[in-house]
Amino acid sequence: MDRVNATTPSASSASSADDPARAAFAALRTPEGQQLLAELRDHDPADELATATRLRRAHPAELVSAALGQARLRQRAVAKFGAEDAYRMYFTPDGVEQATRTSVAAHRAARFAGLGVRSVADLCCGIGGDAIALARAGISVLAVDRDPLTAEVARANAEALGLGGLIEVRCADVTEIDTAPYDAVFVDPARRGARGGSGRGGRATGGRIFDPEAYSPPLSWATAAALKAPRAALKIAPGIPHEAIGPEAEAEWISDGGDVKEAVLWYGEGFAPGSFRATLLPSGAALSAPAPLPAPPVGPVGRYLYEPDGAVIRAHLVADLVERCGGRLVDETIAYITSDEPFSSPYVAGYRITDELPFSMKRLKALLRERQVGVLTVKKRGSAVEPEELRRRMKLSGPNAATVFLTRVAGAPTMLIGHPLG
C-alpha cells in the first residue's frame, strides 16, 4: 500500500484540476488513458500526425496529446530504464533528462544495502529512479520532491512497479524534512536552471548549472544534511572541481559502458573520507586511492598507448595506472599513457602504435592511402580538429582499419596511428 503523506504548506496546495499538467497526468491513469498508452507503445513518431488525427475521432484531443507526449517520453526512457520498466512508468521531460540510469542507481543502492542500510530519505527524488533501485535492494524509502506533478509521477511509478509498500512519496520542501529516523540520506540536487522556479528540491530545469552553490538545494546545504546522517550519498555533476569536495567525503566517479554518468560523494561509516574512486559498470571494477598521487613521469611514445576510462580521468587516478604499467604520459597535460610493454587492465583501452608523425593532414592522407585504410577511428585529446571533418578529408578507401590519435606529445601537435590490442 502506498503510504502517502499530506502535502506540506511549502508545496502547492492546488488540486490537479487546477493545474493543467497534473490534470493531463491524472487523465492518463484512467482506463481510457491506459488504453491509449497501451495502443501507442510501439507507435512511430514519424507518423504522429496521422496517429493523432485517427485517435481524436474516438478520444478527447487533450487526452490524445497527453498520451502521445507520454509515449514519446517512454521511448526515450528505454535507454535508461530498459523496456520492461520504461513502458510501465511515467515521465516528465525533465524527469527523463535528469533521472539516474538504472545500472548506476542499482550500484549505489547495492553499496547502501551492503552496509546494512534499511531505510533512506531520498531528497529531490524526481520521478523516482533512485527510490525504485533502493526499494528493489530491500530498502524502505521516503522519496521527497517539492514539485506536485513530479511527486505524483514518482508515486505512480512506485505503484506501477509494485513498490508502493516500500516507497513513501511526500511533496515537500526537502530542507524541512526530518531525516533523523532514517539510516541514510540520499540527495540529488537539481543541477539545471529553473524555468519558472520549482524551488528547493524541485526538478524544473533549464540550462546546466556549473556552480555547486547554484544547485537546488545548494551543495553546502546538501553536504550539511549528509554530515548529519549516519551514512549519506550526494549525487553531483561529474565535472565538479576537486577543490569543491570536502575532506569528509569519499568521492566516486561512475562510468557505464565507457561513458562517465555521474559522481557521488559518500559520507559516514563504511566509506573512506578523502579518497577518490572510479567505478566501471557493468563490470563493477573499482579503482581507488586514499589521496591524489604525485604527477606521473612524461616521456617518449613507446610501442603501446593506453586510453584511461573517463571515470579514472575524472577521479584523477591516471597516475595510479601509470605506476601500475610502469609507463609514462605522452604529455604532462594529456591523459594518454604509453609504455614499451603490453599492459592489460579494465581501466584502459590499449593500442599498439605503428606510427608517430607531426600533425599533417597531407601526410596522414598519404599514409592511409598506402595502407589501404577504409575504416578510420579518430580519437583526440588536446586537438581542435573535428573527427568527422578529418575523416571526410581523408577520402578513405580500402579493406583495412586503423585508429589515429590526434594529440600532443611533449607539447607538439602529433598523430599516433595504431590498432586496438586484442
mmCIF file of N, CA and C in Angstrom, residues 128-222:
data_model
loop_
_atom_site.group_PDB
_atom_site.id
_atom_site.type_symbol
_atom_site.label_atom_id
_atom_site.label_comp_id
_atom_site.label_asym_id
_atom_site.label_seq_id
_atom_site.Cartn_x
_atom_site.Cartn_y
_atom_site.Cartn_z
ATOM 1 N N GLY A 128 11.621 9.297 -9.395
ATOM 2 C CA GLY A 128 11.731 8.118 -8.541
ATOM 3 C C GLY A 128 12.712 7.053 -8.967
ATOM 4 N N GLY A 129 13.618 7.350 -9.897
ATOM 5 C CA GLY A 129 14.545 6.320 -10.366
ATOM 6 C C GLY A 129 15.409 5.734 -9.267
ATOM 7 N N ASP A 130 15.976 6.585 -8.411
ATOM 8 C CA ASP A 130 16.808 6.075 -7.321
ATOM 9 C C ASP A 130 15.972 5.394 -6.252
ATOM 10 N N ALA A 131 14.798 5.936 -5.952
ATOM 11 C CA ALA A 131 13.929 5.310 -4.964
ATOM 12 C C ALA A 131 13.565 3.891 -5.388
ATOM 13 N N ILE A 132 13.332 3.696 -6.675
ATOM 14 C CA ILE A 132 12.992 2.369 -7.195
ATOM 15 C C ILE A 132 14.162 1.404 -6.978
ATOM 16 N N ALA A 133 15.379 1.840 -7.299
ATOM 17 C CA ALA A 133 16.543 0.965 -7.113
ATOM 18 C C ALA A 133 16.758 0.643 -5.642
ATOM 19 N N LEU A 134 16.587 1.628 -4.772
ATOM 20 C CA LEU A 134 16.743 1.385 -3.339
ATOM 21 C C LEU A 134 15.702 0.378 -2.848
ATOM 22 N N ALA A 135 14.452 0.560 -3.268
ATOM 23 C CA ALA A 135 13.391 -0.362 -2.837
ATOM 24 C C ALA A 135 13.660 -1.777 -3.335
ATOM 25 N N ARG A 136 14.157 -1.893 -4.552
ATOM 26 C CA ARG A 136 14.450 -3.226 -5.083
ATOM 27 C C ARG A 136 15.619 -3.883 -4.362
ATOM 28 N N ALA A 137 16.424 -3.084 -3.670
ATOM 29 C CA ALA A 137 17.505 -3.627 -2.841
ATOM 30 C C ALA A 137 17.016 -3.949 -1.435
ATOM 31 N N GLY A 138 15.706 -3.832 -1.212
ATOM 32 C CA GLY A 138 15.128 -4.162 0.085
ATOM 33 C C GLY A 138 15.136 -3.022 1.076
ATOM 34 N N ILE A 139 15.338 -1.798 0.611
ATOM 35 C CA ILE A 139 15.424 -0.626 1.494
ATOM 36 C C ILE A 139 14.116 0.154 1.429
ATOM 37 N N SER A 140 13.590 0.547 2.585
ATOM 38 C CA SER A 140 12.400 1.398 2.590
ATOM 39 C C SER A 140 12.827 2.839 2.355
ATOM 40 N N VAL A 141 12.006 3.583 1.611
ATOM 41 C CA VAL A 141 12.416 4.894 1.123
ATOM 42 C C VAL A 141 11.350 5.945 1.405
ATOM 43 N N LEU A 142 11.777 7.094 1.920
ATOM 44 C CA LEU A 142 10.971 8.300 1.905
ATOM 45 C C LEU A 142 11.459 9.120 0.726
ATOM 46 N N ALA A 143 10.632 9.281 -0.302
ATOM 47 C CA ALA A 143 11.008 10.000 -1.519
ATOM 48 C C ALA A 143 10.339 11.375 -1.496
ATOM 49 N N VAL A 144 11.150 12.432 -1.561
ATOM 50 C CA VAL A 144 10.639 13.790 -1.383
ATOM 51 C C VAL A 144 10.968 14.653 -2.598
ATOM 52 N N ASP A 145 9.972 15.362 -3.099
ATOM 53 C CA ASP A 145 10.192 16.375 -4.121
ATOM 54 C C ASP A 145 9.159 17.475 -3.923
ATOM 55 N N ARG A 146 9.557 18.732 -4.129
ATOM 56 C CA ARG A 146 8.659 19.847 -3.870
ATOM 57 C C ARG A 146 7.645 20.060 -4.983
ATOM 58 N N ASP A 147 7.966 19.639 -6.199
ATOM 59 C CA ASP A 147 7.063 19.867 -7.323
ATOM 60 C C ASP A 147 5.903 18.880 -7.274
ATOM 61 N N PRO A 148 4.647 19.353 -7.215
ATOM 62 C CA PRO A 148 3.496 18.447 -7.063
ATOM 63 C C PRO A 148 3.382 17.422 -8.182
ATOM 64 N N LEU A 149 3.558 17.840 -9.436
ATOM 65 C CA LEU A 149 3.439 16.886 -10.535
ATOM 66 C C LEU A 149 4.526 15.827 -10.449
ATOM 67 N N THR A 150 5.766 16.251 -10.180
ATOM 68 C CA THR A 150 6.864 15.291 -10.081
ATOM 69 C C THR A 150 6.615 14.283 -8.973
ATOM 70 N N ALA A 151 6.107 14.757 -7.836
ATOM 71 C CA ALA A 151 5.800 13.844 -6.734
ATOM 72 C C ALA A 151 4.718 12.849 -7.136
ATOM 73 N N GLU A 152 3.704 13.322 -7.863
ATOM 74 C CA GLU A 152 2.648 12.405 -8.315
ATOM 75 C C GLU A 152 3.206 11.357 -9.272
ATOM 76 N N VAL A 153 4.102 11.774 -10.148
ATOM 77 C CA VAL A 153 4.713 10.829 -11.079
ATOM 78 C C VAL A 153 5.549 9.795 -10.324
ATOM 79 N N ALA A 154 6.316 10.233 -9.332
ATOM 80 C CA ALA A 154 7.114 9.295 -8.532
ATOM 81 C C ALA A 154 6.220 8.291 -7.825
ATOM 82 N N ARG A 155 5.102 8.775 -7.285
ATOM 83 C CA ARG A 155 4.171 7.883 -6.586
ATOM 84 C C ARG A 155 3.566 6.874 -7.553
ATOM 85 N N ALA A 156 3.205 7.348 -8.748
ATOM 86 C CA ALA A 156 2.629 6.454 -9.750
ATOM 87 C C ALA A 156 3.646 5.399 -10.185
ATOM 88 N N ASN A 157 4.901 5.776 -10.277
ATOM 89 C CA ASN A 157 5.927 4.809 -10.674
ATOM 90 C C ASN A 157 6.134 3.742 -9.611
ATOM 91 N N ALA A 158 6.114 4.151 -8.345
ATOM 92 C CA ALA A 158 6.237 3.163 -7.270
ATOM 93 C C ALA A 158 5.090 2.154 -7.340
ATOM 94 N N GLU A 159 3.888 2.650 -7.577
ATOM 95 C CA GLU A 159 2.727 1.762 -7.681
ATOM 96 C C GLU A 159 2.826 0.871 -8.914
ATOM 97 N N ALA A 160 3.224 1.457 -10.059
ATOM 98 C CA ALA A 160 3.262 0.701 -11.308
ATOM 99 C C ALA A 160 4.250 -0.455 -11.243
ATOM 100 N N LEU A 161 5.314 -0.291 -10.458
ATOM 101 C CA LEU A 161 6.333 -1.333 -10.365
ATOM 102 C C LEU A 161 6.159 -2.205 -9.125
ATOM 103 N N GLY A 162 5.045 -2.052 -8.443
ATOM 104 C CA GLY A 162 4.750 -2.900 -7.287
ATOM 105 C C GLY A 162 5.608 -2.604 -6.075
ATOM 106 N N LEU A 163 6.057 -1.346 -5.940
ATOM 107 C CA LEU A 163 6.945 -0.985 -4.838
ATOM 108 C C LEU A 163 6.319 0.023 -3.884
ATOM 109 N N GLY A 164 5.012 0.214 -3.972
ATOM 110 C CA GLY A 164 4.342 1.183 -3.119
ATOM 111 C C GLY A 164 4.494 0.894 -1.644
ATOM 112 N N GLY A 165 4.674 -0.368 -1.278
ATOM 113 C CA GLY A 165 4.830 -0.711 0.134
ATOM 114 C C GLY A 165 6.170 -0.319 0.706
ATOM 115 N N LEU A 166 7.153 -0.045 -0.159
ATOM 116 C CA LEU A 166 8.485 0.330 0.313
ATOM 117 C C LEU A 166 8.810 1.798 0.068
ATOM 118 N N ILE A 167 8.019 2.467 -0.767
ATOM 119 C CA ILE A 167 8.315 3.856 -1.124
ATOM 120 C C ILE A 167 7.169 4.757 -0.674
ATOM 121 N N GLU A 168 7.458 5.656 0.241
ATOM 122 C CA GLU A 168 6.528 6.703 0.632
ATOM 123 C C GLU A 168 6.925 7.974 -0.100
ATOM 124 N N VAL A 169 6.016 8.566 -0.849
ATOM 125 C CA VAL A 169 6.304 9.789 -1.594
ATOM 126 C C VAL A 169 5.677 10.973 -0.877
ATOM 127 N N ARG A 170 6.491 12.003 -0.681
ATOM 128 C CA ARG A 170 5.997 13.191 0.015
ATOM 129 C C ARG A 170 6.315 14.424 -0.814
ATOM 130 N N CYS A 171 5.322 15.269 -1.027
ATOM 131 C CA CYS A 171 5.517 16.532 -1.725
ATOM 132 C C CYS A 171 5.841 17.584 -0.672
ATOM 133 N N ALA A 172 7.105 18.031 -0.641
ATOM 134 C CA ALA A 172 7.538 18.936 0.419
ATOM 135 C C ALA A 172 8.842 19.602 0.032
ATOM 136 N N ASP A 173 9.190 20.662 0.753
ATOM 137 C CA ASP A 173 10.494 21.290 0.640
ATOM 138 C C ASP A 173 11.485 20.392 1.374
ATOM 139 N N VAL A 174 12.519 19.938 0.689
ATOM 140 C CA VAL A 174 13.433 18.969 1.296
ATOM 141 C C VAL A 174 14.159 19.540 2.505
ATOM 142 N N THR A 175 14.298 20.863 2.562
ATOM 143 C CA THR A 175 15.008 21.452 3.700
ATOM 144 C C THR A 175 14.193 21.393 4.982
ATOM 145 N N GLU A 176 12.926 21.007 4.876
ATOM 146 C CA GLU A 176 12.063 20.916 6.052
ATOM 147 C C GLU A 176 11.858 19.488 6.529
ATOM 148 N N ILE A 177 12.548 18.538 5.903
ATOM 149 C CA ILE A 177 12.361 17.124 6.232
ATOM 150 C C ILE A 177 13.276 16.720 7.388
ATOM 151 N N ASP A 178 12.704 16.049 8.376
ATOM 152 C CA ASP A 178 13.478 15.476 9.479
ATOM 153 C C ASP A 178 14.002 14.117 9.031
ATOM 154 N N THR A 179 15.303 14.021 8.827
ATOM 155 C CA THR A 179 15.890 12.766 8.341
ATOM 156 C C THR A 179 16.418 11.890 9.471
ATOM 157 N N ALA A 180 16.257 12.322 10.708
ATOM 158 C CA ALA A 180 16.816 11.582 11.847
ATOM 159 C C ALA A 180 16.341 10.128 11.921
ATOM 160 N N PRO A 181 15.092 9.815 11.571
ATOM 161 C CA PRO A 181 14.648 8.414 11.706
ATOM 162 C C PRO A 181 15.249 7.450 10.679
ATOM 163 N N TYR A 182 16.022 7.940 9.720
ATOM 164 C CA TYR A 182 16.472 7.097 8.601
ATOM 165 C C TYR A 182 17.941 6.704 8.763
ATOM 166 N N ASP A 183 18.268 5.515 8.257
ATOM 167 C CA ASP A 183 19.642 5.019 8.331
ATOM 168 C C ASP A 183 20.592 5.826 7.450
ATOM 169 N N ALA A 184 20.056 6.390 6.383
ATOM 170 C CA ALA A 184 20.911 7.096 5.427
ATOM 171 C C ALA A 184 20.103 8.157 4.695
ATOM 172 N N VAL A 185 20.812 9.081 4.101
ATOM 173 C CA VAL A 185 20.219 10.153 3.299
ATOM 174 C C VAL A 185 20.841 10.115 1.909
ATOM 175 N N PHE A 186 20.007 10.291 0.890
ATOM 176 C CA PHE A 186 20.495 10.455 -0.475
ATOM 177 C C PHE A 186 19.953 11.779 -0.998
ATOM 178 N N VAL A 187 20.851 12.624 -1.513
ATOM 179 C CA VAL A 187 20.444 13.938 -2.022
ATOM 180 C C VAL A 187 20.863 14.051 -3.486
ATOM 181 N N ASP A 188 19.907 14.424 -4.321
ATOM 182 C CA ASP A 188 20.166 14.621 -5.752
ATOM 183 C C ASP A 188 19.694 16.018 -6.130
ATOM 184 N N PRO A 189 20.513 17.047 -5.882
ATOM 185 C CA PRO A 189 20.069 18.414 -6.180
ATOM 186 C C PRO A 189 19.848 18.629 -7.670
ATOM 187 N N ALA A 190 18.912 19.515 -7.994
ATOM 188 C CA ALA A 190 18.724 19.909 -9.391
ATOM 189 C C ALA A 190 19.950 20.680 -9.840
ATOM 190 N N ARG A 191 20.478 20.300 -11.011
ATOM 191 C CA ARG A 191 21.695 20.937 -11.499
ATOM 192 C C ARG A 191 21.454 21.653 -12.817
ATOM 193 N N ARG A 192 20.233 22.164 -12.985
ATOM 194 C CA ARG A 192 19.894 22.961 -14.160
ATOM 195 C C ARG A 192 19.103 24.170 -13.699
ATOM 196 N N GLY A 193 19.184 25.257 -14.461
ATOM 197 C CA GLY A 193 18.458 26.470 -14.099
ATOM 198 C C GLY A 193 16.964 26.264 -14.223
ATOM 199 N N ALA A 194 16.231 26.730 -13.240
ATOM 200 C CA ALA A 194 14.789 26.524 -13.226
ATOM 201 C C ALA A 194 14.094 27.394 -14.263
ATOM 202 N N ARG A 195 13.138 26.806 -14.990
ATOM 203 C CA ARG A 195 12.276 27.563 -15.889
ATOM 204 C C ARG A 195 10.993 27.871 -15.119
ATOM 205 N N GLY A 196 11.019 28.915 -14.346
ATOM 206 C CA GLY A 196 9.838 29.235 -13.568
ATOM 207 C C GLY A 196 10.031 28.933 -12.109
ATOM 208 N N GLY A 197 11.111 28.257 -11.732
ATOM 209 C CA GLY A 197 11.476 28.132 -10.325
ATOM 210 C C GLY A 197 10.617 27.198 -9.528
ATOM 211 N N SER A 198 10.961 25.912 -9.486
ATOM 212 C CA SER A 198 10.205 24.965 -8.671
ATOM 213 C C SER A 198 10.641 25.004 -7.222
ATOM 214 N N GLY A 199 11.721 25.726 -6.923
ATOM 215 C CA GLY A 199 12.136 25.862 -5.530
ATOM 216 C C GLY A 199 13.023 24.737 -5.076
ATOM 217 N N ARG A 200 13.336 24.733 -3.792
ATOM 218 C CA ARG A 200 14.282 23.765 -3.243
ATOM 219 C C ARG A 200 13.735 22.352 -3.326
ATOM 220 N N GLY A 201 14.481 21.521 -4.043
ATOM 221 C CA GLY A 201 14.059 20.137 -4.170
ATOM 222 C C GLY A 201 13.143 19.896 -5.335
ATOM 223 N N GLY A 202 12.860 20.885 -6.156
ATOM 224 C CA GLY A 202 12.037 20.682 -7.335
ATOM 225 C C GLY A 202 12.896 20.240 -8.499
ATOM 226 N N ARG A 203 12.256 19.770 -9.585
ATOM 227 C CA ARG A 203 13.027 19.224 -10.707
ATOM 228 C C ARG A 203 12.888 20.049 -11.976
ATOM 229 N N ALA A 204 12.250 21.232 -11.936
ATOM 230 C CA ALA A 204 12.155 22.029 -13.149
ATOM 231 C C ALA A 204 13.548 22.425 -13.593
ATOM 232 N N THR A 205 13.806 22.406 -14.907
ATOM 233 C CA THR A 205 15.160 22.614 -15.363
ATOM 234 C C THR A 205 15.233 23.523 -16.555
ATOM 235 N N GLY A 206 16.402 24.098 -16.759
ATOM 236 C CA GLY A 206 16.730 24.878 -17.939
ATOM 237 C C GLY A 206 18.142 24.518 -18.336
ATOM 238 N N GLY A 207 19.037 25.527 -18.433
ATOM 239 C CA GLY A 207 20.415 25.254 -18.782
ATOM 240 C C GLY A 207 21.171 24.638 -17.618
ATOM 241 N N ARG A 208 22.263 23.935 -17.944
ATOM 242 C CA ARG A 208 23.069 23.293 -16.908
ATOM 243 C C ARG A 208 23.696 24.327 -15.984
ATOM 244 N N ILE A 209 23.834 23.945 -14.714
ATOM 245 C CA ILE A 209 24.462 24.790 -13.708
ATOM 246 C C ILE A 209 25.826 24.201 -13.365
ATOM 247 N N PHE A 210 26.856 25.038 -13.366
ATOM 248 C CA PHE A 210 28.204 24.558 -13.084
ATOM 249 C C PHE A 210 28.687 24.967 -11.698
ATOM 250 N N ASP A 211 28.069 25.972 -11.093
ATOM 251 C CA ASP A 211 28.421 26.391 -9.745
ATOM 252 C C ASP A 211 27.661 25.533 -8.747
ATOM 253 N N PRO A 212 28.344 24.709 -7.935
ATOM 254 C CA PRO A 212 27.628 23.835 -6.995
ATOM 255 C C PRO A 212 26.731 24.591 -6.022
ATOM 256 N N GLU A 213 27.047 25.843 -5.740
ATOM 257 C CA GLU A 213 26.190 26.611 -4.833
ATOM 258 C C GLU A 213 24.926 27.101 -5.523
ATOM 259 N N ALA A 214 24.854 26.939 -6.835
ATOM 260 C CA ALA A 214 23.632 27.277 -7.567
ATOM 261 C C ALA A 214 22.739 26.058 -7.766
ATOM 262 N N TYR A 215 23.165 24.888 -7.254
ATOM 263 C CA TYR A 215 22.279 23.727 -7.263
ATOM 264 C C TYR A 215 21.023 24.055 -6.455
ATOM 265 N N SER A 216 19.985 23.272 -6.652
ATOM 266 C CA SER A 216 18.762 23.449 -5.870
ATOM 267 C C SER A 216 18.404 22.118 -5.197
ATOM 268 N N PRO A 217 18.686 21.987 -3.862
ATOM 269 C CA PRO A 217 19.290 22.949 -2.951
ATOM 270 C C PRO A 217 20.802 23.054 -3.170
ATOM 271 N N PRO A 218 21.447 24.114 -2.622
ATOM 272 C CA PRO A 218 22.883 24.307 -2.832
ATOM 273 C C PRO A 218 23.707 23.149 -2.271
ATOM 274 N N LEU A 219 24.911 22.977 -2.825
ATOM 275 C CA LEU A 219 25.789 21.901 -2.379
ATOM 276 C C LEU A 219 26.107 22.029 -0.892
ATOM 277 N N SER A 220 26.278 23.253 -0.400
ATOM 278 C CA SER A 220 26.597 23.431 1.017
ATOM 279 C C SER A 220 25.482 22.900 1.905
ATOM 280 N N TRP A 221 24.217 23.135 1.513
ATOM 281 C CA TRP A 221 23.107 22.594 2.306
ATOM 282 C C TRP A 221 23.093 21.073 2.219
ATOM 283 N N ALA A 222 23.262 20.548 1.008
ATOM 284 C CA ALA A 222 23.233 19.090 0.821
ATOM 285 C C ALA A 222 24.345 18.420 1.618
#
